[in-house]
Short mmCIF file of C-alpha atoms in Angstrom, two decimals:
data_model
loop_
_atom_site.label_atom_id
_atom_site.label_comp_id
_atom_site.label_asym_id
_atom_site.label_seq_id
_atom_site.Cartn_x
_atom_site.Cartn_y
_atom_site.Cartn_z
CA MET A 1 -56.67 22.79 9.41
CA THR A 2 -53.41 22.15 11.26
CA THR A 3 -51.21 19.10 10.16
CA LEU A 4 -49.45 17.59 12.83
CA LEU A 5 -47.11 14.68 12.33
CA PRO A 6 -47.51 11.30 14.09
CA GLY A 7 -46.30 11.71 17.68
CA ILE A 8 -47.13 15.54 17.95
CA VAL A 9 -50.10 16.73 19.78
CA ALA A 10 -51.57 20.29 20.19
CA GLU A 11 -53.23 22.18 23.10
CA ARG A 12 -54.39 25.61 23.60
CA ILE A 13 -53.19 26.75 27.02
CA GLU A 14 -54.92 29.59 28.85
CA THR A 15 -52.41 31.99 30.31
CA GLU A 16 -53.01 35.24 31.86
CA ARG A 17 -52.69 37.09 28.67
CA LEU A 18 -54.24 34.98 25.89
CA HIS A 19 -54.64 31.45 24.79
CA VAL A 20 -51.46 30.04 23.47
CA ASN A 21 -51.35 27.08 21.01
CA VAL A 22 -48.68 24.61 22.13
CA LEU A 23 -47.20 21.43 20.37
CA SER A 24 -45.84 18.74 22.48
CA VAL A 25 -44.45 15.24 21.84
CA GLU A 26 -47.05 12.66 23.05
CA SER A 27 -46.25 11.05 26.35
CA ARG A 28 -43.11 13.12 26.80
CA THR A 29 -44.28 14.83 30.01
CA ASP A 30 -41.00 14.53 31.98
CA GLY A 31 -37.51 15.72 31.43
CA ALA A 32 -35.89 19.18 30.92
CA PRO A 33 -38.56 21.51 29.00
CA VAL A 34 -37.13 22.81 25.79
CA LEU A 35 -39.56 25.52 24.22
CA PHE A 36 -39.11 26.31 20.56
CA VAL A 37 -40.02 29.82 19.25
CA HIS A 38 -40.85 30.14 15.53
CA GLY A 39 -39.95 33.19 13.33
CA ASN A 40 -42.16 35.49 11.25
CA VAL A 41 -44.39 34.13 8.69
CA SER A 42 -44.32 30.64 10.13
CA SER A 43 -45.66 28.88 13.28
CA SER A 44 -44.83 26.03 15.80
CA LEU A 45 -45.28 23.47 12.82
CA PHE A 46 -41.75 24.37 11.58
CA TRP A 47 -40.44 22.56 14.58
CA GLN A 48 -42.11 19.36 14.49
CA ASP A 49 -39.34 17.28 13.02
CA THR A 50 -36.79 18.87 15.43
CA MET A 51 -39.03 18.11 18.32
CA LEU A 52 -39.44 14.46 17.41
CA ALA A 53 -35.76 13.96 17.01
CA LEU A 54 -34.79 15.21 20.60
CA PRO A 55 -33.77 12.28 22.79
CA ALA A 56 -35.27 11.01 25.92
CA GLY A 57 -34.69 13.13 28.95
CA LEU A 58 -35.97 16.22 27.12
CA ARG A 59 -39.45 17.52 26.97
CA PRO A 60 -39.99 19.16 23.67
CA LEU A 61 -42.46 21.99 23.24
CA ALA A 62 -43.23 24.72 20.54
CA MET A 63 -45.49 27.74 20.90
CA ASP A 64 -47.38 29.71 18.24
CA LEU A 65 -46.80 33.29 18.63
CA ARG A 66 -49.94 35.80 18.72
CA GLY A 67 -51.21 36.15 15.32
CA PHE A 68 -49.65 32.96 14.03
CA GLY A 69 -50.84 29.50 14.01
CA ASP A 70 -53.73 28.65 16.37
CA THR A 71 -52.87 31.18 19.18
CA ASP A 72 -55.14 34.14 19.70
CA PRO A 73 -54.88 36.66 17.08
CA ALA A 74 -54.37 39.50 19.67
CA PRO A 75 -52.95 42.88 18.06
CA VAL A 76 -49.39 43.70 18.47
CA ASP A 77 -48.28 47.09 19.96
CA ALA A 78 -45.04 47.55 17.92
CA THR A 79 -43.97 50.57 20.07
CA ARG A 80 -42.88 48.06 22.67
CA GLY A 81 -40.73 46.24 20.33
CA LEU A 82 -40.81 42.51 20.61
CA SER A 83 -42.17 42.73 24.23
CA ASP A 84 -45.82 41.59 23.54
CA TYR A 85 -44.43 38.27 22.16
CA ALA A 86 -41.82 38.11 25.08
CA ASP A 87 -44.63 38.81 27.70
CA ASP A 88 -46.75 35.96 26.11
CA LEU A 89 -43.84 33.60 26.38
CA ALA A 90 -43.31 34.64 29.90
CA ALA A 91 -46.92 33.83 30.78
CA LEU A 92 -46.77 30.50 28.95
CA VAL A 93 -43.85 29.70 30.99
CA ASP A 94 -45.83 30.43 34.13
CA ALA A 95 -48.88 28.69 33.06
CA LEU A 96 -46.86 25.47 32.38
CA ASP A 97 -44.39 25.86 35.21
CA LEU A 98 -41.54 25.24 32.84
CA ALA A 99 -38.82 27.43 34.51
CA PRO A 100 -35.98 26.96 34.14
CA VAL A 101 -36.60 26.20 30.56
CA HIS A 102 -34.14 25.88 27.46
CA LEU A 103 -35.29 28.38 24.91
CA VAL A 104 -34.66 27.98 21.08
CA GLY A 105 -35.81 31.13 19.14
CA TRP A 106 -35.48 31.11 15.20
CA SER A 107 -35.33 34.60 13.31
CA MET A 108 -37.93 36.88 14.82
CA GLY A 109 -38.15 34.33 17.56
CA GLY A 110 -34.61 34.77 18.41
CA GLY A 111 -35.40 38.40 19.12
CA VAL A 112 -38.30 37.25 21.21
CA VAL A 113 -36.17 34.84 23.43
CA LEU A 114 -33.38 37.36 23.72
CA ARG A 115 -35.89 40.08 25.11
CA HIS A 116 -36.97 37.42 27.75
CA LEU A 117 -33.42 37.03 28.52
CA LEU A 118 -33.25 40.68 29.56
CA ASP A 119 -36.51 40.40 31.49
CA ALA A 120 -35.89 37.14 33.43
CA PRO A 121 -32.46 35.54 32.99
CA ASP A 122 -33.03 33.43 36.22
CA ARG A 123 -35.81 31.65 34.52
CA ILE A 124 -33.72 30.43 31.61
CA ALA A 125 -31.52 27.29 31.59
CA SER A 126 -30.01 27.95 28.08
CA LEU A 127 -30.71 30.27 25.06
CA THR A 128 -30.34 29.03 21.56
CA LEU A 129 -30.54 31.72 18.77
CA VAL A 130 -31.15 30.47 15.19
CA ASP A 131 -30.41 32.94 12.55
CA PRO A 132 -31.83 35.62 15.00
CA VAL A 133 -32.97 39.20 13.97
CA SER A 134 -30.28 41.49 14.88
CA PRO A 135 -30.22 43.01 18.35
CA TYR A 136 -30.84 46.58 16.54
CA GLY A 137 -33.80 45.25 14.52
CA PHE A 138 -34.31 44.73 11.01
CA GLY A 139 -33.34 47.50 8.58
CA GLY A 140 -32.37 51.22 9.04
CA THR A 141 -29.06 51.10 10.96
CA ARG A 142 -25.42 51.15 10.18
CA GLY A 143 -22.26 49.67 11.74
CA THR A 144 -21.90 47.27 14.41
CA ASN A 145 -23.28 49.71 16.98
CA GLY A 146 -26.54 49.90 15.14
CA GLU A 147 -26.54 53.64 14.60
CA LEU A 148 -29.95 54.75 13.21
CA LEU A 149 -29.83 55.99 9.72
CA ASP A 150 -32.84 58.11 10.62
CA PRO A 151 -34.53 58.84 13.78
CA GLY A 152 -37.90 57.78 12.63
CA GLY A 153 -36.53 54.31 11.33
CA ALA A 154 -36.84 55.21 7.85
CA GLY A 155 -36.56 52.12 5.48
CA ALA A 156 -37.90 49.65 7.92
CA GLY A 157 -41.20 48.42 9.35
CA GLY A 158 -44.58 47.49 7.90
CA GLY A 159 -44.01 49.44 4.63
CA ALA A 160 -40.86 47.44 3.69
CA ALA A 161 -42.82 44.28 3.05
CA ASN A 162 -43.46 43.43 -0.46
CA PRO A 163 -47.05 44.03 -1.29
CA GLU A 164 -47.60 41.21 -3.75
CA PHE A 165 -46.26 38.73 -1.20
CA VAL A 166 -48.56 40.22 1.58
CA ARG A 167 -51.50 39.76 -0.96
CA ARG A 168 -50.78 36.13 -1.88
CA LEU A 169 -50.22 35.48 1.89
CA ALA A 170 -53.70 36.91 2.72
CA GLU A 171 -55.37 35.09 -0.08
CA GLY A 172 -54.18 31.71 0.94
CA ASP A 173 -52.06 31.02 -2.20
CA THR A 174 -50.56 27.66 -2.02
CA GLY A 175 -49.16 27.56 -5.66
CA SER A 176 -45.93 27.87 -7.18
CA GLY A 177 -46.81 30.24 -10.14
CA SER A 178 -44.88 33.20 -8.80
CA PRO A 179 -41.52 33.74 -7.09
CA LEU A 180 -43.51 35.87 -4.46
CA SER A 181 -45.96 32.91 -3.47
CA PRO A 182 -45.43 31.72 0.05
CA ARG A 183 -44.23 28.36 -1.42
CA GLU A 184 -41.59 29.84 -3.78
CA VAL A 185 -40.42 32.23 -1.01
CA LEU A 186 -39.89 29.19 1.33
CA LEU A 187 -37.95 27.30 -1.26
CA ALA A 188 -35.88 30.43 -2.22
CA GLN A 189 -35.14 32.07 1.10
CA TYR A 190 -36.25 30.03 4.27
CA VAL A 191 -33.86 27.07 2.93
CA LYS A 192 -30.77 26.86 0.68
CA PRO A 193 -31.96 25.88 -2.95
CA PRO A 194 -32.28 23.32 -4.31
CA PHE A 195 -33.25 21.75 -1.01
CA VAL A 196 -36.96 20.80 -0.82
CA PRO A 197 -38.10 20.11 2.92
CA PRO A 198 -40.21 17.08 3.90
CA HIS A 199 -43.68 17.95 4.37
CA LEU A 200 -43.65 21.04 2.16
CA ASP A 201 -47.15 21.44 2.10
CA MET A 202 -47.47 21.62 5.86
CA LEU A 203 -44.89 24.25 5.86
CA VAL A 204 -46.79 26.50 3.43
CA GLU A 205 -49.91 25.68 5.41
CA SER A 206 -47.98 27.27 8.45
CA MET A 207 -46.85 30.25 6.65
CA LEU A 208 -50.54 30.79 5.61
CA SER A 209 -51.64 30.62 9.31
CA THR A 210 -50.11 34.29 9.52
CA ARG A 211 -52.76 36.86 10.21
CA THR A 212 -52.48 39.93 7.92
CA GLY A 213 -53.28 43.67 8.28
CA ASP A 214 -52.14 46.62 10.25
CA ASP A 215 -52.30 44.82 13.72
CA HIS A 216 -50.69 41.80 12.51
CA TYR A 217 -48.30 41.13 9.28
CA PRO A 218 -46.79 43.37 8.16
CA GLY A 219 -48.21 46.22 10.03
CA ASP A 220 -48.88 49.84 9.38
CA SER A 221 -46.58 52.41 8.00
CA ALA A 222 -46.09 56.12 7.46
CA PRO A 223 -44.67 58.23 4.68
CA THR A 224 -41.34 60.21 5.19
CA ASP A 225 -39.27 62.55 3.02
CA THR A 226 -36.22 60.29 3.74
CA TRP A 227 -35.44 57.48 1.36
CA PRO A 228 -36.99 55.24 0.68
CA GLY A 229 -40.18 57.23 1.56
CA ILE A 230 -41.44 54.90 4.28
CA ARG A 231 -41.11 54.64 8.13
CA PRO A 232 -42.34 52.26 10.74
CA GLY A 233 -45.92 52.69 12.13
CA GLN A 234 -46.87 51.56 15.60
CA ARG A 235 -48.86 48.35 15.01
CA GLY A 236 -48.02 45.00 13.63
CA VAL A 237 -45.27 42.39 13.08
CA LEU A 238 -42.64 44.20 11.12
CA ASN A 239 -42.98 47.33 13.17
CA THR A 240 -41.92 45.26 16.30
CA MET A 241 -38.33 44.75 14.74
CA ALA A 242 -38.01 48.58 13.48
CA PRO A 243 -34.80 50.00 14.92
CA ASN A 244 -36.57 52.78 16.54
CA HIS A 245 -38.81 50.18 18.52
CA PHE A 246 -36.43 47.15 19.22
CA ARG A 247 -32.99 47.78 20.45
CA ILE A 248 -30.65 45.76 22.53
CA ASP A 249 -27.25 47.56 23.03
CA ASP A 250 -25.49 45.73 25.72
CA LEU A 251 -25.99 42.44 27.45
CA SER A 252 -23.21 42.96 30.05
CA SER A 253 -25.31 43.67 32.80
CA VAL A 254 -27.49 40.45 32.57
CA GLN A 255 -27.23 38.31 35.75
CA PRO A 256 -27.21 35.27 35.88
CA LYS A 257 -25.76 34.61 32.36
CA PRO A 258 -27.29 31.32 30.99
CA PRO A 259 -25.17 29.99 28.25
CA ILE A 260 -26.15 31.19 24.68
CA LEU A 261 -25.76 29.17 21.47
CA TRP A 262 -25.71 31.18 18.44
CA LEU A 263 -26.32 28.98 15.24
CA HIS A 264 -26.68 30.41 11.72
CA GLY A 265 -26.74 29.32 8.08
CA ALA A 266 -23.55 30.16 6.17
CA ASP A 267 -25.83 31.01 3.20
CA ASP A 268 -28.88 32.87 4.95
CA VAL A 269 -30.21 35.39 2.54
CA ILE A 270 -32.67 36.92 5.03
CA VAL A 271 -30.78 37.81 8.32
CA SER A 272 -27.36 38.52 6.61
CA ASP A 273 -25.01 41.36 6.17
CA THR A 274 -26.10 41.47 2.68
CA SER A 275 -29.90 40.87 3.36
CA LEU A 276 -32.36 40.48 0.37
CA HIS A 277 -34.97 41.91 2.60
CA ASP A 278 -32.89 44.90 3.75
CA LEU A 279 -33.97 47.97 1.50
CA ALA A 280 -30.62 49.46 1.70
CA HIS A 281 -28.91 46.57 0.29
CA LEU A 282 -31.71 46.20 -2.23
CA GLY A 283 -31.04 49.84 -3.30
CA GLN A 284 -27.42 49.06 -3.82
CA LEU A 285 -28.27 46.40 -6.06
CA GLY A 286 -30.71 48.67 -7.96
CA ALA A 287 -33.75 46.94 -7.18
CA VAL A 288 -35.25 50.00 -4.97
CA PRO A 289 -35.03 53.21 -6.98
CA GLY A 290 -33.52 56.44 -5.62
CA TRP A 291 -30.86 54.83 -3.28
CA PRO A 292 -28.86 57.60 -2.09
CA GLY A 293 -25.60 55.81 -1.89
CA ALA A 294 -23.71 53.80 0.97
CA ASP A 295 -22.61 57.06 2.93
CA VAL A 296 -26.29 57.63 3.47
CA ALA A 297 -27.96 54.31 3.42
CA PRO A 298 -25.59 51.33 3.89
CA ALA A 299 -26.55 47.97 4.12
CA GLN A 300 -27.26 46.75 7.51
CA PRO A 301 -24.58 44.40 8.90
CA MET A 302 -26.92 42.17 10.80
CA VAL A 303 -24.53 39.38 11.57
CA ALA A 304 -21.77 41.51 12.72
CA GLN A 305 -24.20 43.45 14.84
CA THR A 306 -25.38 40.35 16.64
CA ARG A 307 -21.74 39.33 17.28
CA ALA A 308 -20.87 42.68 18.73
CA VAL A 309 -23.73 42.53 21.23
CA LEU A 310 -23.13 38.78 22.15
CA ASP A 311 -19.57 39.89 22.90
CA THR A 312 -20.89 42.08 25.55
CA TYR A 313 -22.33 38.98 27.06
CA GLY A 314 -19.41 36.75 26.89
CA ASN A 315 -21.07 33.26 27.83
CA TYR A 316 -21.93 32.19 24.25
CA ARG A 317 -20.71 30.14 21.45
CA GLU A 318 -21.28 30.72 17.65
CA VAL A 319 -21.67 27.95 15.29
CA VAL A 320 -21.98 28.56 11.37
CA ILE A 321 -23.56 25.63 9.64
CA PRO A 322 -22.24 25.11 6.09
CA ASP A 323 -24.55 24.94 3.18
CA ALA A 324 -27.52 25.99 5.20
CA GLY A 325 -30.06 28.81 4.64
CA HIS A 326 -32.21 30.91 7.02
CA GLY A 327 -33.59 27.60 8.39
CA PRO A 328 -30.69 25.28 9.38
CA HIS A 329 -33.03 23.00 11.39
CA LEU A 330 -34.72 22.53 8.02
CA ASP A 331 -32.17 22.20 5.35
CA GLN A 332 -29.31 20.84 7.54
CA PRO A 333 -31.01 18.84 10.35
CA ASP A 334 -28.18 16.67 11.39
CA ALA A 335 -25.71 19.42 11.94
CA PHE A 336 -28.15 21.53 13.51
CA ARG A 337 -28.86 18.87 16.09
CA ALA A 338 -25.27 17.94 16.44
CA ALA A 339 -24.68 21.61 17.64
CA LEU A 340 -28.05 22.01 19.68
CA LEU A 341 -27.88 18.75 21.86
CA PRO A 342 -24.66 19.14 23.72
CA HIS A 343 -25.92 22.74 24.33
CA LEU A 344 -29.06 21.26 26.18
CA GLY A 345 -26.94 18.97 28.16
CA VAL A 346 -27.27 15.62 26.12
CA PRO A 347 -24.58 13.91 23.79
CA SER A 348 -25.25 14.55 19.99
#
């Protein structure tokens, strides 16, 4: 059962690829379209408060990616990187005739909209990246140029997920009895503690809409002799962001160049140069045994990598939101909107 806030309506839209669940603000059918794209282990429900707060003149929409929320649970071909999701987004933009559209992508969704920028920049009015996954994926790289630590992507992909968290997600755990329950992960990592989001139960419900398994979250994996003993598979969510499947080296050739706003929380622990989800950084902390040292497996400088790739694009602005975690639209909504609205062409 999906919890919708007053004023939000949901509709499943048939596209040429699959049925996509889309949230919109009731009676807001005019104005410049703003399409919000959620991150991993979440859904469009995370955007409802932001959508309702947008002023007249904008048409807020939010989509569920495949395998999340109420969109069709189509399998994910991870060898295409994030392109399955980006192609679904493009099909939705076509079905609703949204182009040129303002795109706002959070976390994994930031990688999805960045992939769409490479595919169809002329269909984008503006791009907003909210704590986005690095252009070199998640895990398994070094330096601002995203050099692979291992050709097979060791240390990244489906095998990097915490199995206890995956189990609790699959079982629909809504409780707070474990630090690895979805509720406690949200409170510790999606937002900056001790903040407790409004509609917390709804957000946990959103997380639990994530389909699990090899075709979905976290995806499959394979063994390797290289530390930490796992490498990416070819299916499912985490493998789409493995560095041997998803890589954006250079944005200099994109034409036209719609403006990019890059927003990120100052205290994000998920997408960070010291990420608590990066096995190399966890190895350095002693949480993953056998770490071979920083010369072999340094922490991935995710934020620095994003900055380096956006520098090749040029037409972007970076805003760091103080006292915010991985979801600044959740724990610092006023600061988030103050940065976003001028980018969308309206006063904040």
